[in-house]
Amino acid sequence: MLEFNYEFTQSVEELIQASVTSTISTLFKIPIDVCSGMGKVGSSDNYFCCGEFVQDDTKATLLFVFDRALIKKLTGIIFPADSVNSPGVCEATAAEIVNIVSNQLKTHLNVHGYKLHLGQPCMLDRAQAALKERPLIHMAFSLKNDVAMGVDFYLRSA
Amino acid sequence: MTTRILIVDDNMMMRQILSAQLGTMGYTNISKAVNGVDALNQLQEAHAKNDPFEIILLDWSMPEMDGFNFLKKCRADKRFEHTAILMIAAEGEQQNIVRALEAGATSYLVKPFAPEVFEEKIKKILQCLKPPASSGQTAHA
């Protein structure tokens, strides 16, 4: 059973923050900043993608909320310009970011004795994402002062 | 350059990044596969045409057949036991990296990576590529 005390929760938050910023800057060569406070992704038209971890009766979820404009921008850095209007290409961009950060989190958790299985990243629709309860960790990231991405970490026991 | 390279990754963005980086290094003879099954088919087809791949860039986590199982199948097949395999995966746990190297991966690169690191890995692998008769073991780059 996963049990997170304050110090460990802090270490997970720091890991997610470092992993997100380094993944975005390494892959796309653009800086993304952590927002102070409870920033919320502004657009009503977001991409939701999550990594899910399972250990016995415990499930942890790392849910990413990407502003559509951010995903289009990142996709346009890697692919030809007309690809940014393809939902499949944009979803691949989101999924790879989630995959990398989730794997780094899995490594961090395993080092601390939590042996978790990580599944493939999966896209969610707005309704599915809205069903999630209060996260253990909420973080927001900004691009040029606009909140462009939210990352929530959920922990649930059956 | 004519080095024949196969990129195996289920994510199209990673396939695009790797293909573009190889392109800037001068490698244009590149094929792509979306999982281990697809990759095995392409390997066998290339071998049958006497135009084998020299380097495989292999992701770990993929549907249908993951990179680790593909790696084991490759190394168990005499035709592909000397093909260089660079695993490029988000999986960064030390014990799994060791497991992949012990199973026959030539080298391992954890995502995300800087282009210079990738280029260096490819150069080292190319330096290690030897004719099958010269060595009974797979060199690690």
CSV table of C-alpha atoms in Angstrom, one decimal:
chain,number,residue,atom,x,y,z
A,1,MET,CA,0.0,0.0,0.0
A,2,LEU,CA,1.3,3.4,-0.9
A,3,GLU,CA,1.6,5.9,1.9
A,4,PHE,CA,2.9,9.4,1.2
A,5,ASN,CA,4.0,11.5,4.1
A,6,TYR,CA,4.6,15.2,3.7
A,7,GLU,CA,8.4,14.9,2.9
A,8,PHE,CA,7.8,12.2,0.3
A,9,THR,CA,5.0,14.1,-1.3
A,10,GLN,CA,7.3,17.1,-1.6
A,11,SER,CA,10.0,14.9,-3.3
A,12,VAL,CA,7.4,13.7,-5.8
A,13,GLU,CA,6.3,17.2,-6.5
A,14,GLU,CA,10.0,18.3,-7.1
A,15,LEU,CA,10.5,15.3,-9.3
A,16,ILE,CA,7.5,16.1,-11.5
A,17,GLN,CA,8.5,19.7,-11.7
A,18,ALA,CA,12.1,18.9,-12.8
A,19,SER,CA,10.9,16.1,-15.2
A,20,VAL,CA,8.3,18.3,-16.9
A,21,THR,CA,10.6,21.3,-17.4
A,22,SER,CA,13.6,19.2,-18.6
A,23,THR,CA,11.5,17.0,-20.9
A,24,ILE,CA,9.9,20.1,-22.6
A,25,SER,CA,13.2,22.0,-22.9
A,26,THR,CA,15.2,18.9,-24.2
A,27,LEU,CA,12.6,17.8,-26.7
A,28,PHE,CA,11.3,21.1,-28.0
A,29,LYS,CA,14.0,23.6,-27.0
A,30,ILE,CA,11.6,26.0,-25.3
A,31,PRO,CA,11.4,27.0,-21.7
A,32,ILE,CA,8.4,26.2,-19.6
A,33,ASP,CA,8.0,27.7,-16.1
A,34,VAL,CA,6.4,26.5,-13.0
A,35,CYS,CA,3.5,28.7,-11.8
A,36,SER,CA,3.2,29.6,-8.2
A,37,GLY,CA,-0.2,29.0,-6.7
A,38,MET,CA,-3.0,27.0,-8.1
A,39,GLY,CA,-2.9,27.9,-11.8
A,40,LYS,CA,-5.6,26.5,-14.0
A,41,VAL,CA,-5.3,25.9,-17.7
A,42,GLY,CA,-7.5,28.5,-19.3
A,43,SER,CA,-8.8,27.1,-22.5
A,44,SER,CA,-12.1,25.2,-22.7
A,45,ASP,CA,-10.5,23.1,-25.4
A,46,ASN,CA,-7.8,21.1,-23.7
A,47,TYR,CA,-6.0,17.8,-24.2
A,48,PHE,CA,-6.2,15.4,-21.3
A,49,CYS,CA,-3.6,12.6,-21.1
A,50,CYS,CA,-2.6,10.4,-18.2
A,51,GLY,CA,-0.1,7.8,-17.0
A,52,GLU,CA,-1.5,5.2,-14.7
A,53,PHE,CA,0.4,3.3,-12.1
A,54,VAL,CA,-0.8,0.1,-10.3
A,55,GLN,CA,0.4,-1.7,-7.2
A,56,ASP,CA,-1.9,-4.4,-5.7
A,57,ASP,CA,-5.0,-2.5,-4.7
A,58,THR,CA,-3.6,0.9,-5.2
A,59,LYS,CA,-3.8,3.0,-8.3
A,60,ALA,CA,-1.9,6.3,-8.9
A,61,THR,CA,-2.6,8.6,-11.8
A,62,LEU,CA,-0.6,11.4,-13.3
A,63,LEU,CA,-3.0,13.5,-15.3
A,64,PHE,CA,-1.8,16.2,-17.7
A,65,VAL,CA,-4.0,18.9,-18.9
A,66,PHE,CA,-2.5,20.6,-22.0
A,67,ASP,CA,-3.8,23.8,-23.5
A,68,ARG,CA,-4.5,23.1,-27.1
A,69,ALA,CA,-2.4,26.0,-28.2
A,70,LEU,CA,0.6,24.6,-26.3
A,71,ILE,CA,0.2,21.1,-27.9
A,72,LYS,CA,-0.1,22.7,-31.4
A,73,LYS,CA,3.0,24.8,-30.7
A,74,LEU,CA,5.0,21.8,-29.6
A,75,THR,CA,3.8,19.6,-32.4
A,76,GLY,CA,4.7,22.3,-34.9
A,77,ILE,CA,8.3,22.3,-33.6
A,78,ILE,CA,8.7,18.6,-34.5
A,79,PHE,CA,6.4,18.1,-37.4
A,80,PRO,CA,5.6,20.1,-40.6
A,81,ALA,CA,3.3,23.0,-40.0
A,82,ASP,CA,0.1,21.4,-41.5
A,83,SER,CA,0.4,18.5,-38.9
A,84,VAL,CA,-0.7,20.7,-36.0
A,85,ASN,CA,-4.3,20.4,-37.2
A,86,SER,CA,-4.2,16.6,-37.0
A,87,PRO,CA,-5.6,15.3,-33.6
A,88,GLY,CA,-3.6,12.1,-33.9
A,89,VAL,CA,-0.3,13.9,-34.3
A,90,CYS,CA,-1.1,16.3,-31.4
A,91,GLU,CA,-2.1,13.3,-29.2
A,92,ALA,CA,1.3,11.6,-30.0
A,93,THR,CA,3.1,14.7,-28.8
A,94,ALA,CA,1.1,14.8,-25.6
A,95,ALA,CA,1.5,11.0,-25.0
A,96,GLU,CA,5.3,11.1,-25.4
A,97,ILE,CA,5.6,13.9,-22.8
A,98,VAL,CA,3.4,11.9,-20.4
A,99,ASN,CA,5.3,8.7,-21.1
A,100,ILE,CA,8.7,10.3,-20.3
A,101,VAL,CA,7.5,12.1,-17.1
A,102,SER,CA,5.6,9.0,-15.9
A,103,ASN,CA,8.6,6.7,-16.3
A,104,GLN,CA,10.8,9.2,-14.4
A,105,LEU,CA,8.2,9.2,-11.6
A,106,LYS,CA,8.0,5.4,-11.7
A,107,THR,CA,11.8,5.2,-11.3
A,108,HIS,CA,11.6,7.7,-8.3
A,109,LEU,CA,8.8,5.7,-6.6
A,110,ASN,CA,10.6,2.4,-7.2
A,111,VAL,CA,13.8,3.8,-5.7
A,112,HIS,CA,11.7,4.5,-2.6
A,113,GLY,CA,10.4,1.0,-2.4
A,114,TYR,CA,7.1,1.4,-4.3
A,115,LYS,CA,7.1,-1.3,-7.0
A,116,LEU,CA,4.6,0.0,-9.5
A,117,HIS,CA,3.5,-1.2,-12.9
A,118,LEU,CA,3.1,1.7,-15.4
A,119,GLY,CA,0.7,1.3,-18.3
A,120,GLN,CA,0.8,3.1,-21.7
A,121,PRO,CA,-0.3,6.8,-21.6
A,122,CYS,CA,-4.0,7.2,-22.4
A,123,MET,CA,-6.0,10.1,-23.7
A,124,LEU,CA,-9.1,11.1,-21.7
A,125,ASP,CA,-12.1,13.2,-22.7
A,126,ARG,CA,-13.2,16.2,-20.6
A,127,ALA,CA,-15.9,14.1,-18.9
A,128,GLN,CA,-13.5,11.4,-17.8
A,129,ALA,CA,-11.0,13.9,-16.6
A,130,ALA,CA,-13.7,15.7,-14.6
A,131,LEU,CA,-14.5,12.5,-12.6
A,132,LYS,CA,-11.2,12.6,-10.9
A,133,GLU,CA,-11.3,13.6,-7.2
A,134,ARG,CA,-9.1,16.0,-5.5
A,135,PRO,CA,-5.4,15.5,-6.4
A,136,LEU,CA,-2.7,14.8,-3.9
A,137,ILE,CA,-0.5,17.1,-5.9
A,138,HIS,CA,-1.5,19.9,-8.3
A,139,MET,CA,1.0,21.8,-10.4
A,140,ALA,CA,0.7,24.3,-13.2
A,141,PHE,CA,3.2,25.4,-15.8
A,142,SER,CA,3.3,28.5,-18.0
A,143,LEU,CA,4.6,29.5,-21.3
A,144,LYS,CA,5.3,33.2,-21.5
A,145,ASN,CA,3.2,33.9,-18.4
A,146,ASP,CA,0.1,32.1,-19.7
A,147,VAL,CA,-0.9,28.9,-17.8
A,148,ALA,CA,-0.5,26.3,-20.5
A,149,MET,CA,-0.3,23.0,-18.7
A,150,GLY,CA,-1.6,21.4,-15.5
A,151,VAL,CA,-0.3,18.3,-13.9
A,152,ASP,CA,-2.2,16.5,-11.2
A,153,PHE,CA,-1.2,13.4,-9.2
A,154,TYR,CA,-3.9,11.2,-7.7
A,155,LEU,CA,-3.6,8.3,-5.3
A,156,ARG,CA,-6.4,5.9,-4.6
A,157,SER,CA,-6.8,2.7,-2.8
A,158,ALA,CA,-9.5,0.2,-3.6
B,1,MET,CA,25.4,7.7,-45.9
B,2,THR,CA,24.1,4.3,-46.8
B,3,THR,CA,24.0,2.8,-43.3
B,4,ARG,CA,20.5,1.1,-43.1
B,5,ILE,CA,18.7,2.0,-39.9
B,6,LEU,CA,15.3,0.8,-38.5
B,7,ILE,CA,13.5,3.0,-36.0
B,8,VAL,CA,11.1,1.0,-33.8
B,9,ASP,CA,8.7,3.2,-31.7
B,10,ASP,CA,5.0,3.2,-31.3
B,11,ASN,CA,4.9,7.0,-30.9
B,12,MET,CA,5.0,8.9,-34.1
B,13,MET,CA,6.6,12.0,-32.5
B,14,MET,CA,9.6,9.9,-31.4
B,15,ARG,CA,9.9,8.3,-34.8
B,16,GLN,CA,9.9,11.8,-36.3
B,17,ILE,CA,12.5,13.2,-33.9
B,18,LEU,CA,14.9,10.2,-34.5
B,19,SER,CA,14.4,10.3,-38.2
B,20,ALA,CA,15.1,14.1,-38.3
B,21,GLN,CA,18.2,13.8,-36.1
B,22,LEU,CA,19.6,11.0,-38.3
B,23,GLY,CA,18.8,13.1,-41.3
B,24,THR,CA,20.9,16.0,-40.0
B,25,MET,CA,23.7,13.5,-39.4
B,26,GLY,CA,23.5,12.5,-43.0
B,27,TYR,CA,21.7,9.2,-42.6
B,28,THR,CA,18.8,8.9,-45.0
B,29,ASN,CA,18.3,5.1,-45.5
B,30,ILE,CA,15.8,4.9,-42.7
B,31,SER,CA,12.8,2.6,-42.2
B,32,LYS,CA,10.2,2.8,-39.4
B,33,ALA,CA,8.2,0.2,-37.5
B,34,VAL,CA,5.5,0.8,-34.9
B,35,ASN,CA,6.1,-2.3,-32.6
B,36,GLY,CA,8.2,-5.4,-32.3
B,37,VAL,CA,6.0,-7.5,-34.6
B,38,ASP,CA,6.2,-4.9,-37.4
B,39,ALA,CA,10.0,-4.7,-36.8
B,40,LEU,CA,10.5,-8.4,-37.0
B,41,ASN,CA,8.6,-8.6,-40.3
B,42,GLN,CA,10.7,-5.7,-41.7
B,43,LEU,CA,14.0,-7.4,-40.5
B,44,GLN,CA,13.1,-10.7,-42.1
B,45,GLU,CA,12.0,-9.0,-45.3
B,46,ALA,CA,15.2,-7.0,-45.5
B,47,HIS,CA,17.3,-10.1,-44.9
B,48,ALA,CA,15.4,-12.0,-47.6
B,49,LYS,CA,16.3,-9.2,-50.0
B,50,ASN,CA,19.9,-9.3,-48.9
B,51,ASP,CA,19.6,-5.7,-47.8
B,52,PRO,CA,19.8,-6.0,-44.0
B,53,PHE,CA,19.6,-3.3,-41.4
B,54,GLU,CA,22.8,-2.4,-39.6
B,55,ILE,CA,21.4,-0.5,-36.7
B,56,ILE,CA,18.0,-0.7,-34.9
B,57,LEU,CA,16.8,2.1,-32.7
B,58,LEU,CA,14.4,0.4,-30.3
B,59,ASP,CA,11.8,1.7,-27.8
B,60,TRP,CA,10.9,-0.4,-24.8
B,61,SER,CA,7.2,0.0,-24.1
B,62,MET,CA,5.1,-0.8,-27.2
B,63,PRO,CA,1.8,-2.7,-27.8
B,64,GLU,CA,1.7,-6.2,-29.4
B,65,MET,CA,5.4,-6.9,-28.9
B,66,ASP,CA,7.5,-4.7,-26.6
B,67,GLY,CA,11.2,-3.8,-27.2
B,68,PHE,CA,12.6,-6.3,-24.7
B,69,ASN,CA,10.8,-9.3,-26.3
B,70,PHE,CA,11.8,-8.1,-29.7
B,71,LEU,CA,15.4,-7.9,-28.5
B,72,LYS,CA,15.3,-11.4,-27.1
B,73,LYS,CA,13.9,-12.7,-30.4
B,74,CYS,CA,16.5,-10.9,-32.4
B,75,ARG,CA,19.4,-12.3,-30.4
B,76,ALA,CA,18.0,-15.8,-30.6
B,77,ASP,CA,17.9,-15.6,-34.4
B,78,LYS,CA,21.3,-16.3,-36.0
B,79,ARG,CA,20.5,-13.9,-38.8
B,80,PHE,CA,20.1,-10.9,-36.6
B,81,GLU,CA,22.4,-11.7,-33.6
B,82,HIS,CA,25.0,-9.2,-34.8
B,83,THR,CA,22.7,-6.3,-35.8
B,84,ALA,CA,23.4,-3.3,-33.6
B,85,ILE,CA,20.5,-2.4,-31.3
B,86,LEU,CA,20.4,0.9,-29.5
B,87,MET,CA,17.5,0.9,-27.0
B,88,ILE,CA,16.0,4.4,-26.7
B,89,ALA,CA,13.4,4.3,-23.9
B,90,ALA,CA,11.8,6.3,-21.2
B,91,GLU,CA,12.4,3.4,-19.0
B,92,GLY,CA,15.3,4.6,-16.8
B,93,GLU,CA,15.5,2.1,-14.0
B,94,GLN,CA,19.1,0.8,-13.6
B,95,GLN,CA,18.0,-2.9,-13.2
B,96,ASN,CA,16.0,-2.7,-16.5
B,97,ILE,CA,18.9,-1.0,-18.4
B,98,VAL,CA,21.2,-3.8,-17.2
B,99,ARG,CA,18.6,-6.4,-18.1
B,100,ALA,CA,18.4,-5.0,-21.7
B,101,LEU,CA,22.2,-4.9,-22.0
B,102,GLU,CA,22.5,-8.5,-20.7
B,103,ALA,CA,19.8,-9.5,-23.2
B,104,GLY,CA,21.9,-8.2,-26.1
B,105,ALA,CA,21.3,-4.5,-26.5
B,106,THR,CA,24.4,-2.8,-28.0
B,107,SER,CA,23.8,0.4,-26.0
B,108,TYR,CA,21.0,2.2,-24.1
B,109,LEU,CA,19.8,5.8,-24.2
B,110,VAL,CA,17.2,7.2,-21.8
B,111,LYS,CA,14.6,9.7,-23.1
B,112,PRO,CA,14.7,12.6,-23.3
B,113,PHE,CA,18.2,13.1,-24.7
B,114,ALA,CA,20.2,15.9,-26.2
B,115,PRO,CA,20.9,15.6,-30.0
B,116,GLU,CA,24.7,15.6,-29.2
B,117,VAL,CA,24.3,12.6,-26.9
B,118,PHE,CA,22.4,10.7,-29.6
B,119,GLU,CA,24.9,11.5,-32.2
B,120,GLU,CA,27.7,10.3,-30.0
B,121,LYS,CA,25.9,7.0,-29.4
B,122,ILE,CA,25.4,6.4,-33.1
B,123,LYS,CA,29.1,7.2,-33.8
B,124,LYS,CA,30.2,4.7,-31.1
B,125,ILE,CA,28.0,2.0,-32.4
B,126,LEU,CA,29.2,2.4,-35.9
B,127,GLN,CA,32.8,2.2,-34.7
B,128,CYS,CA,31.9,-1.1,-32.9
B,129,LEU,CA,30.2,-2.6,-35.9
B,130,LYS,CA,32.3,-5.5,-37.0
B,131,PRO,CA,31.8,-8.3,-39.5
B,132,PRO,CA,30.0,-11.3,-37.9
B,133,ALA,CA,33.0,-13.6,-38.3
B,134,SER,CA,35.4,-11.3,-36.3
B,135,SER,CA,33.7,-11.7,-32.9
B,136,GLY,CA,31.4,-14.2,-31.2
B,137,GLN,CA,30.0,-11.6,-28.9
B,138,THR,CA,27.9,-8.4,-29.3
B,139,ALA,CA,30.0,-5.3,-28.5
B,140,HIS,CA,28.6,-2.7,-26.1
B,141,ALA,CA,28.9,0.9,-27.3
